[in-house]
């Protein structure tokens, strides 16, 4: 269906956060998943990126683990690019992608939530400067903020979880992205609200991840229209 619709697919196996990097059985499982994934889908036109991990903390065992997976990608499908969502360091207003795995990847990727999981005021987000230790293109592989559809706060400083806060978060994050000369793409997290037991805000979440641009019932939040307009603007400037 992605092929038919023209959707671009970042395909990733679940190597996430803190797996048992030093366990040979864990690596064998990851390599099997990766191989099955690539052999199944490498002839699909929609696949543009193979990803080997997401938000994994840096250590020697992790580096060796992910480099083994990167080698497998290049052996199984050398026609596509390989990436991973990396962590970055922040000092003041400067975020630096200094992960040693960056040199092994074709595309750098970072999940950015400045103004949501950080104390940054939304108005200050565009002032965050991004740097990298390698000259490679960057995708902001995730960005987003929770909003409960139908909850509104039109004050000068809208409350978190309101549609207005999420929409303003999107405006300021897009403004930040526009200032990063090596940024070549971005992907919102996420399209639609979904059940998530970890999300337990007693009022606004109640077991739902509310970062969707669309609610679980299909209601489009204000941020949906902010991003749609940005996509239209970019498509127009590319002509």
PDB file of C-alpha atoms in Angstrom:
ATOM      1  CA  UNK A   1       0.000   0.000   0.000  1.00  0.00           C
ATOM      2  CA  UNK A   2       2.895   2.383   0.726  1.00  0.00           C
ATOM      3  CA  UNK A   3       4.180   1.721  -2.794  1.00  0.00           C
ATOM      4  CA  UNK A   4       0.757   2.455  -4.263  1.00  0.00           C
ATOM      5  CA  UNK A   5       0.242   5.643  -2.231  1.00  0.00           C
ATOM      6  CA  UNK A   6       3.748   6.986  -2.788  1.00  0.00           C
ATOM      7  CA  UNK A   7       4.621   7.020   0.914  1.00  0.00           C
ATOM      8  CA  UNK A   8       8.306   7.096   1.868  1.00  0.00           C
ATOM      9  CA  UNK A   9       9.172   4.455   4.456  1.00  0.00           C
ATOM     10  CA  UNK A  10      11.825   4.550   7.161  1.00  0.00           C
ATOM     11  CA  UNK A  11      12.028   0.872   8.124  1.00  0.00           C
ATOM     12  CA  UNK A  12      13.401   0.071  11.576  1.00  0.00           C
ATOM     13  CA  UNK A  13      13.744  -3.008  13.744  1.00  0.00           C
ATOM     14  CA  UNK A  14      13.008  -2.623  17.512  1.00  0.00           C
ATOM     15  CA  UNK A  15      16.521  -1.964  18.790  1.00  0.00           C
ATOM     16  CA  UNK A  16      15.479   0.682  21.248  1.00  0.00           C
ATOM     17  CA  UNK A  17      16.911   2.330  24.383  1.00  0.00           C
ATOM     18  CA  UNK A  18      18.738  -0.225  26.565  1.00  0.00           C
ATOM     19  CA  UNK A  19      18.868  -3.733  25.108  1.00  0.00           C
ATOM     20  CA  UNK A  20      21.474  -6.233  26.346  1.00  0.00           C
ATOM     21  CA  UNK A  21      24.263  -5.047  24.061  1.00  0.00           C
ATOM     22  CA  UNK A  22      26.859  -7.555  25.298  1.00  0.00           C
ATOM     23  CA  UNK A  23      24.603 -10.606  24.911  1.00  0.00           C
ATOM     24  CA  UNK A  24      25.408 -12.594  21.722  1.00  0.00           C
ATOM     25  CA  UNK A  25      21.856 -13.972  21.664  1.00  0.00           C
ATOM     26  CA  UNK A  26      20.419 -10.454  21.629  1.00  0.00           C
ATOM     27  CA  UNK A  27      22.623  -9.538  18.683  1.00  0.00           C
ATOM     28  CA  UNK A  28      21.663 -12.748  16.881  1.00  0.00           C
ATOM     29  CA  UNK A  29      17.980 -11.907  17.348  1.00  0.00           C
ATOM     30  CA  UNK A  30      18.493  -8.385  16.021  1.00  0.00           C
ATOM     31  CA  UNK A  31      20.432  -9.642  13.011  1.00  0.00           C
ATOM     32  CA  UNK A  32      17.678 -12.150  12.227  1.00  0.00           C
ATOM     33  CA  UNK A  33      14.980  -9.467  12.432  1.00  0.00           C
ATOM     34  CA  UNK A  34      17.006  -7.144  10.234  1.00  0.00           C
ATOM     35  CA  UNK A  35      17.680  -9.841   7.646  1.00  0.00           C
ATOM     36  CA  UNK A  36      14.038 -10.903   7.495  1.00  0.00           C
ATOM     37  CA  UNK A  37      12.957  -7.269   7.193  1.00  0.00           C
ATOM     38  CA  UNK A  38      15.327  -6.445   4.359  1.00  0.00           C
ATOM     39  CA  UNK A  39      14.775  -9.656   2.402  1.00  0.00           C
ATOM     40  CA  UNK A  40      11.022  -9.105   2.628  1.00  0.00           C
ATOM     41  CA  UNK A  41      10.994  -5.450   1.583  1.00  0.00           C
ATOM     42  CA  UNK A  42      14.154  -4.597  -0.357  1.00  0.00           C
ATOM     43  CA  UNK A  43      12.257  -4.683  -3.664  1.00  0.00           C
ATOM     44  CA  UNK A  44       9.624  -2.247  -2.400  1.00  0.00           C
ATOM     45  CA  UNK A  45       9.947   1.160  -4.023  1.00  0.00           C
ATOM     46  CA  UNK A  46       8.634   2.912  -0.910  1.00  0.00           C
ATOM     47  CA  UNK A  47      11.596   1.925   1.281  1.00  0.00           C
ATOM     48  CA  UNK A  48      14.149   4.739   1.424  1.00  0.00           C
ATOM     49  CA  UNK A  49      15.989   4.105   4.707  1.00  0.00           C
ATOM     50  CA  UNK A  50      16.971   1.101   6.800  1.00  0.00           C
ATOM     51  CA  UNK A  51      17.370   2.049  10.452  1.00  0.00           C
ATOM     52  CA  UNK A  52      19.282  -0.041  12.977  1.00  0.00           C
ATOM     53  CA  UNK A  53      18.246   1.640  16.224  1.00  0.00           C
ATOM     54  CA  UNK A  54      16.486   4.374  18.125  1.00  0.00           C
ATOM     55  CA  UNK A  55      17.714   6.509  21.057  1.00  0.00           C
ATOM     56  CA  UNK A  56      20.419   4.079  22.152  1.00  0.00           C
ATOM     57  CA  UNK A  57      22.900   5.240  24.831  1.00  0.00           C
ATOM     58  CA  UNK A  58      26.549   5.279  23.785  1.00  0.00           C
ATOM     59  CA  UNK A  59      28.944   2.609  25.026  1.00  0.00           C
ATOM     60  CA  UNK A  60      31.482   0.275  23.444  1.00  0.00           C
ATOM     61  CA  UNK A  61      29.214  -2.774  23.422  1.00  0.00           C
ATOM     62  CA  UNK A  62      26.401  -0.770  21.839  1.00  0.00           C
ATOM     63  CA  UNK A  63      28.733   0.632  19.189  1.00  0.00           C
ATOM     64  CA  UNK A  64      29.938  -2.846  18.198  1.00  0.00           C
ATOM     65  CA  UNK A  65      26.358  -4.177  18.199  1.00  0.00           C
ATOM     66  CA  UNK A  66      25.018  -1.475  15.889  1.00  0.00           C
ATOM     67  CA  UNK A  67      28.056  -1.568  13.614  1.00  0.00           C
ATOM     68  CA  UNK A  68      27.398  -5.273  13.064  1.00  0.00           C
ATOM     69  CA  UNK A  69      23.846  -4.386  11.986  1.00  0.00           C
ATOM     70  CA  UNK A  70      25.077  -1.603   9.708  1.00  0.00           C
ATOM     71  CA  UNK A  71      27.407  -4.107   8.036  1.00  0.00           C
ATOM     72  CA  UNK A  72      24.478  -6.462   7.507  1.00  0.00           C
ATOM     73  CA  UNK A  73      22.448  -3.699   5.866  1.00  0.00           C
ATOM     74  CA  UNK A  74      25.217  -2.925   3.414  1.00  0.00           C
ATOM     75  CA  UNK A  75      25.618  -6.610   2.559  1.00  0.00           C
ATOM     76  CA  UNK A  76      21.896  -7.283   2.093  1.00  0.00           C
ATOM     77  CA  UNK A  77      20.967  -4.063   0.261  1.00  0.00           C
ATOM     78  CA  UNK A  78      23.656  -1.676  -0.878  1.00  0.00           C
ATOM     79  CA  UNK A  79      21.160   0.346  -2.915  1.00  0.00           C
ATOM     80  CA  UNK A  80      19.682   2.184   0.062  1.00  0.00           C
ATOM     81  CA  UNK A  81      20.875   4.418   2.857  1.00  0.00           C
ATOM     82  CA  UNK A  82      21.335   3.348   6.461  1.00  0.00           C
ATOM     83  CA  UNK A  83      20.516   5.460   9.512  1.00  0.00           C
ATOM     84  CA  UNK A  84      19.694   5.378  13.215  1.00  0.00           C
ATOM     85  CA  UNK A  85      18.032   7.847  15.568  1.00  0.00           C
ATOM     86  CA  UNK A  86      20.947   9.079  17.671  1.00  0.00           C
ATOM     87  CA  UNK A  87      21.236  10.925  20.947  1.00  0.00           C
ATOM     88  CA  UNK A  88      22.872  14.354  21.038  1.00  0.00           C
ATOM     89  CA  UNK A  89      24.639  16.498  23.627  1.00  0.00           C
ATOM     90  CA  UNK A  90      23.403  19.944  24.628  1.00  0.00           C
ATOM     91  CA  UNK A  91      25.294  22.827  26.191  1.00  0.00           C
ATOM     92  CA  UNK A  92      23.364  26.044  26.458  1.00  0.00           C
ATOM     93  CA  UNK A  93      21.704  26.666  23.103  1.00  0.00           C
ATOM     94  CA  UNK A  94      24.049  24.375  21.168  1.00  0.00           C
ATOM     95  CA  UNK A  95      23.096  20.767  20.434  1.00  0.00           C
ATOM     96  CA  UNK A  96      25.891  18.627  19.022  1.00  0.00           C
ATOM     97  CA  UNK A  97      25.485  15.275  17.309  1.00  0.00           C
ATOM     98  CA  UNK A  98      28.686  13.692  18.554  1.00  0.00           C
ATOM     99  CA  UNK A  99      27.711  10.027  18.592  1.00  0.00           C
ATOM    100  CA  UNK A 100      30.675   7.899  17.350  1.00  0.00           C
ATOM    101  CA  UNK A 101      28.217   5.900  15.234  1.00  0.00           C
ATOM    102  CA  UNK A 102      27.602   8.983  13.083  1.00  0.00           C
ATOM    103  CA  UNK A 103      30.658   8.217  10.965  1.00  0.00           C
ATOM    104  CA  UNK A 104      29.210   4.807  10.051  1.00  0.00           C
ATOM    105  CA  UNK A 105      25.822   6.076   8.875  1.00  0.00           C
ATOM    106  CA  UNK A 106      24.707   7.641   5.591  1.00  0.00           C
ATOM    107  CA  UNK A 107      22.046   9.855   7.165  1.00  0.00           C
ATOM    108  CA  UNK A 108      22.131  11.306  10.675  1.00  0.00           C
ATOM    109  CA  UNK A 109      18.907  11.338  12.638  1.00  0.00           C
ATOM    110  CA  UNK A 110      17.860  12.887  15.941  1.00  0.00           C
ATOM    111  CA  UNK A 111      14.579  12.957  17.850  1.00  0.00           C
ATOM    112  CA  UNK A 112      14.031  16.503  19.096  1.00  0.00           C
ATOM    113  CA  UNK A 113      11.511  17.509  21.758  1.00  0.00           C
ATOM    114  CA  UNK A 114      12.846  20.891  22.859  1.00  0.00           C
ATOM    115  CA  UNK A 115      10.057  22.764  24.583  1.00  0.00           C
ATOM    116  CA  UNK A 116       8.227  19.596  25.508  1.00  0.00           C
ATOM    117  CA  UNK A 117      10.642  17.364  27.438  1.00  0.00           C
ATOM    118  CA  UNK A 118      13.012  20.279  28.093  1.00  0.00           C
ATOM    119  CA  UNK A 119      12.459  23.530  30.033  1.00  0.00           C
ATOM    120  CA  UNK A 120      12.913  25.676  26.907  1.00  0.00           C
ATOM    121  CA  UNK A 121      10.285  28.327  26.343  1.00  0.00           C
ATOM    122  CA  UNK A 122       8.704  27.738  22.942  1.00  0.00           C
ATOM    123  CA  UNK A 123       9.774  31.178  21.741  1.00  0.00           C
ATOM    124  CA  UNK A 124      13.411  30.214  22.403  1.00  0.00           C
ATOM    125  CA  UNK A 125      13.357  26.950  20.436  1.00  0.00           C
ATOM    126  CA  UNK A 126      14.309  28.567  17.075  1.00  0.00           C
ATOM    127  CA  UNK A 127      17.495  29.847  18.738  1.00  0.00           C
ATOM    128  CA  UNK A 128      18.834  26.335  19.353  1.00  0.00           C
ATOM    129  CA  UNK A 129      21.876  25.754  17.169  1.00  0.00           C
ATOM    130  CA  UNK A 130      22.668  22.309  15.782  1.00  0.00           C
ATOM    131  CA  UNK A 131      26.163  21.057  15.039  1.00  0.00           C
ATOM    132  CA  UNK A 132      27.643  17.750  13.978  1.00  0.00           C
ATOM    133  CA  UNK A 133      31.089  16.193  14.070  1.00  0.00           C
ATOM    134  CA  UNK A 134      30.659  14.718  10.564  1.00  0.00           C
ATOM    135  CA  UNK A 135      29.542  16.385   7.347  1.00  0.00           C
ATOM    136  CA  UNK A 136      26.389  14.395   6.679  1.00  0.00           C
ATOM    137  CA  UNK A 137      22.725  15.260   6.144  1.00  0.00           C
ATOM    138  CA  UNK A 138      20.306  15.208   9.076  1.00  0.00           C
ATOM    139  CA  UNK A 139      16.698  14.149   9.483  1.00  0.00           C
ATOM    140  CA  UNK A 140      14.778  15.159  12.576  1.00  0.00           C
ATOM    141  CA  UNK A 141      13.295  11.702  12.903  1.00  0.00           C
ATOM    142  CA  UNK A 142      10.820  12.635  15.633  1.00  0.00           C
ATOM    143  CA  UNK A 143       9.385  15.852  17.030  1.00  0.00           C
ATOM    144  CA  UNK A 144       6.129  16.479  18.789  1.00  0.00           C
ATOM    145  CA  UNK A 145       4.080  17.499  21.815  1.00  0.00           C
ATOM    146  CA  UNK A 146       0.959  16.048  23.410  1.00  0.00           C
ATOM    147  CA  UNK A 147      -2.438  17.668  22.922  1.00  0.00           C
ATOM    148  CA  UNK A 148      -5.852  16.395  23.845  1.00  0.00           C
ATOM    149  CA  UNK A 149      -8.205  17.033  20.941  1.00  0.00           C
ATOM    150  CA  UNK A 150     -10.822  19.585  21.923  1.00  0.00           C
ATOM    151  CA  UNK A 151      -8.875  21.031  24.850  1.00  0.00           C
ATOM    152  CA  UNK A 152      -8.184  24.707  24.126  1.00  0.00           C
ATOM    153  CA  UNK A 153      -6.191  27.425  25.861  1.00  0.00           C
ATOM    154  CA  UNK A 154      -5.963  30.613  23.857  1.00  0.00           C
ATOM    155  CA  UNK A 155      -3.952  32.545  26.458  1.00  0.00           C
ATOM    156  CA  UNK A 156      -0.665  34.273  25.749  1.00  0.00           C
ATOM    157  CA  UNK A 157       1.175  31.237  27.202  1.00  0.00           C
ATOM    158  CA  UNK A 158      -1.014  28.245  26.299  1.00  0.00           C
ATOM    159  CA  UNK A 159      -1.011  25.314  28.682  1.00  0.00           C
ATOM    160  CA  UNK A 160       0.695  22.048  27.776  1.00  0.00           C
ATOM    161  CA  UNK A 161      -1.722  19.464  26.363  1.00  0.00           C
ATOM    162  CA  UNK A 162      -3.818  22.164  24.681  1.00  0.00           C
ATOM    163  CA  UNK A 163      -4.202  22.236  20.908  1.00  0.00           C
ATOM    164  CA  UNK A 164      -2.794  25.770  20.931  1.00  0.00           C
ATOM    165  CA  UNK A 165       0.379  24.681  22.735  1.00  0.00           C
ATOM    166  CA  UNK A 166       0.952  21.805  20.312  1.00  0.00           C
ATOM    167  CA  UNK A 167       0.384  24.071  17.308  1.00  0.00           C
ATOM    168  CA  UNK A 168       2.822  26.681  18.629  1.00  0.00           C
ATOM    169  CA  UNK A 169       5.350  23.939  19.433  1.00  0.00           C
ATOM    170  CA  UNK A 170       5.154  22.888  15.772  1.00  0.00           C
ATOM    171  CA  UNK A 171       5.605  26.456  14.513  1.00  0.00           C
ATOM    172  CA  UNK A 172       8.692  27.031  16.644  1.00  0.00           C
ATOM    173  CA  UNK A 173      10.253  23.627  15.897  1.00  0.00           C
ATOM    174  CA  UNK A 174       9.764  24.181  12.167  1.00  0.00           C
ATOM    175  CA  UNK A 175      11.424  27.589  12.555  1.00  0.00           C
ATOM    176  CA  UNK A 176      14.368  25.899  14.307  1.00  0.00           C
ATOM    177  CA  UNK A 177      14.656  23.288  11.560  1.00  0.00           C
ATOM    178  CA  UNK A 178      14.742  25.967   8.863  1.00  0.00           C
ATOM    179  CA  UNK A 179      17.950  27.351  10.394  1.00  0.00           C
ATOM    180  CA  UNK A 180      19.856  24.033  10.270  1.00  0.00           C
ATOM    181  CA  UNK A 181      21.772  24.066   6.957  1.00  0.00           C
ATOM    182  CA  UNK A 182      22.393  20.309   6.897  1.00  0.00           C
ATOM    183  CA  UNK A 183      18.811  19.310   7.797  1.00  0.00           C
ATOM    184  CA  UNK A 184      17.162  17.597   4.828  1.00  0.00           C
ATOM    185  CA  UNK A 185      13.961  16.245   6.336  1.00  0.00           C
ATOM    186  CA  UNK A 186      11.716  15.802   9.345  1.00  0.00           C
ATOM    187  CA  UNK A 187       8.979  13.508  10.545  1.00  0.00           C
ATOM    188  CA  UNK A 188       6.321  14.339  13.142  1.00  0.00           C
ATOM    189  CA  UNK A 189       5.745  12.027  16.058  1.00  0.00           C
ATOM    190  CA  UNK A 190       3.049  11.202  15.437  1.00  0.00           C
ATOM    191  CA  UNK A 191       0.138  11.011  13.031  1.00  0.00           C
ATOM    192  CA  UNK A 192      -2.583   9.589  15.301  1.00  0.00           C
ATOM    193  CA  UNK A 193      -3.097   9.150  19.053  1.00  0.00           C
ATOM    194  CA  UNK A 194      -2.657   5.582  20.247  1.00  0.00           C
ATOM    195  CA  UNK A 195      -2.926   3.524  23.433  1.00  0.00           C
ATOM    196  CA  UNK A 196       0.244   3.658  25.563  1.00  0.00           C
ATOM    197  CA  UNK A 197       0.205   2.335  29.147  1.00  0.00           C
ATOM    198  CA  UNK A 198       3.232   4.473  30.062  1.00  0.00           C
ATOM    199  CA  UNK A 199       1.321   7.702  29.420  1.00  0.00           C
ATOM    200  CA  UNK A 200      -0.552   8.231  32.661  1.00  0.00           C
ATOM    201  CA  UNK A 201      -1.331  11.924  33.050  1.00  0.00           C
ATOM    202  CA  UNK A 202      -4.590  11.639  35.028  1.00  0.00           C
ATOM    203  CA  UNK A 203      -6.438  14.242  32.961  1.00  0.00           C
ATOM    204  CA  UNK A 204      -4.992  14.522  29.474  1.00  0.00           C
ATOM    205  CA  UNK A 205      -3.502  11.086  28.730  1.00  0.00           C
ATOM    206  CA  UNK A 206      -5.104   8.304  30.770  1.00  0.00           C
ATOM    207  CA  UNK A 207      -3.162   5.628  28.915  1.00  0.00           C
ATOM    208  CA  UNK A 208      -3.000   7.415  25.552  1.00  0.00           C
ATOM    209  CA  UNK A 209      -0.050   8.940  23.745  1.00  0.00           C
ATOM    210  CA  UNK A 210      -1.548  12.281  22.726  1.00  0.00           C
ATOM    211  CA  UNK A 211       1.207  13.459  20.392  1.00  0.00           C
ATOM    212  CA  UNK A 212      -0.931  12.648  17.368  1.00  0.00           C
ATOM    213  CA  UNK A 213      -1.827  15.304  14.848  1.00  0.00           C
ATOM    214  CA  UNK A 214      -5.125  13.444  14.678  1.00  0.00           C
ATOM    215  CA  UNK A 215      -7.085  12.061  17.637  1.00  0.00           C
ATOM    216  CA  UNK A 216      -7.960   8.397  17.972  1.00  0.00           C
ATOM    217  CA  UNK A 217     -11.417   9.252  16.598  1.00  0.00           C
ATOM    218  CA  UNK A 218     -10.008  11.070  13.550  1.00  0.00           C
ATOM    219  CA  UNK A 219     -10.343  14.698  14.693  1.00  0.00           C
ATOM    220  CA  UNK A 220      -7.624  16.901  13.231  1.00  0.00           C
ATOM    221  CA  UNK A 221      -5.865  19.044  15.825  1.00  0.00           C
ATOM    222  CA  UNK A 222      -4.583  22.557  15.092  1.00  0.00           C
ATOM    223  CA  UNK A 223      -1.014  21.300  14.631  1.00  0.00           C
ATOM    224  CA  UNK A 224      -2.188  19.119  11.734  1.00  0.00           C
ATOM    225  CA  UNK A 225      -2.969  22.252   9.757  1.00  0.00           C
ATOM    226  CA  UNK A 226       0.299  23.945  10.791  1.00  0.00           C
ATOM    227  CA  UNK A 227       2.322  21.053   9.384  1.00  0.00           C
ATOM    228  CA  UNK A 228       0.135  20.667   6.302  1.00  0.00           C
ATOM    229  CA  UNK A 229       0.693  24.331   5.451  1.00  0.00           C
ATOM    230  CA  UNK A 230       4.442  23.896   5.922  1.00  0.00           C
ATOM    231  CA  UNK A 231       4.449  20.941   3.534  1.00  0.00           C
ATOM    232  CA  UNK A 232       2.474  22.964   0.980  1.00  0.00           C
ATOM    233  CA  UNK A 233       4.923  25.845   1.312  1.00  0.00           C
ATOM    234  CA  UNK A 234       7.938  23.587   0.843  1.00  0.00           C
ATOM    235  CA  UNK A 235       6.367  21.822  -2.120  1.00  0.00           C
ATOM    236  CA  UNK A 236       5.674  25.182  -3.749  1.00  0.00           C
ATOM    237  CA  UNK A 237       9.211  26.489  -3.227  1.00  0.00           C
ATOM    238  CA  UNK A 238      10.666  23.295  -4.695  1.00  0.00           C
ATOM    239  CA  UNK A 239       8.927  23.779  -8.029  1.00  0.00           C
TER     240      UNK A 239
END
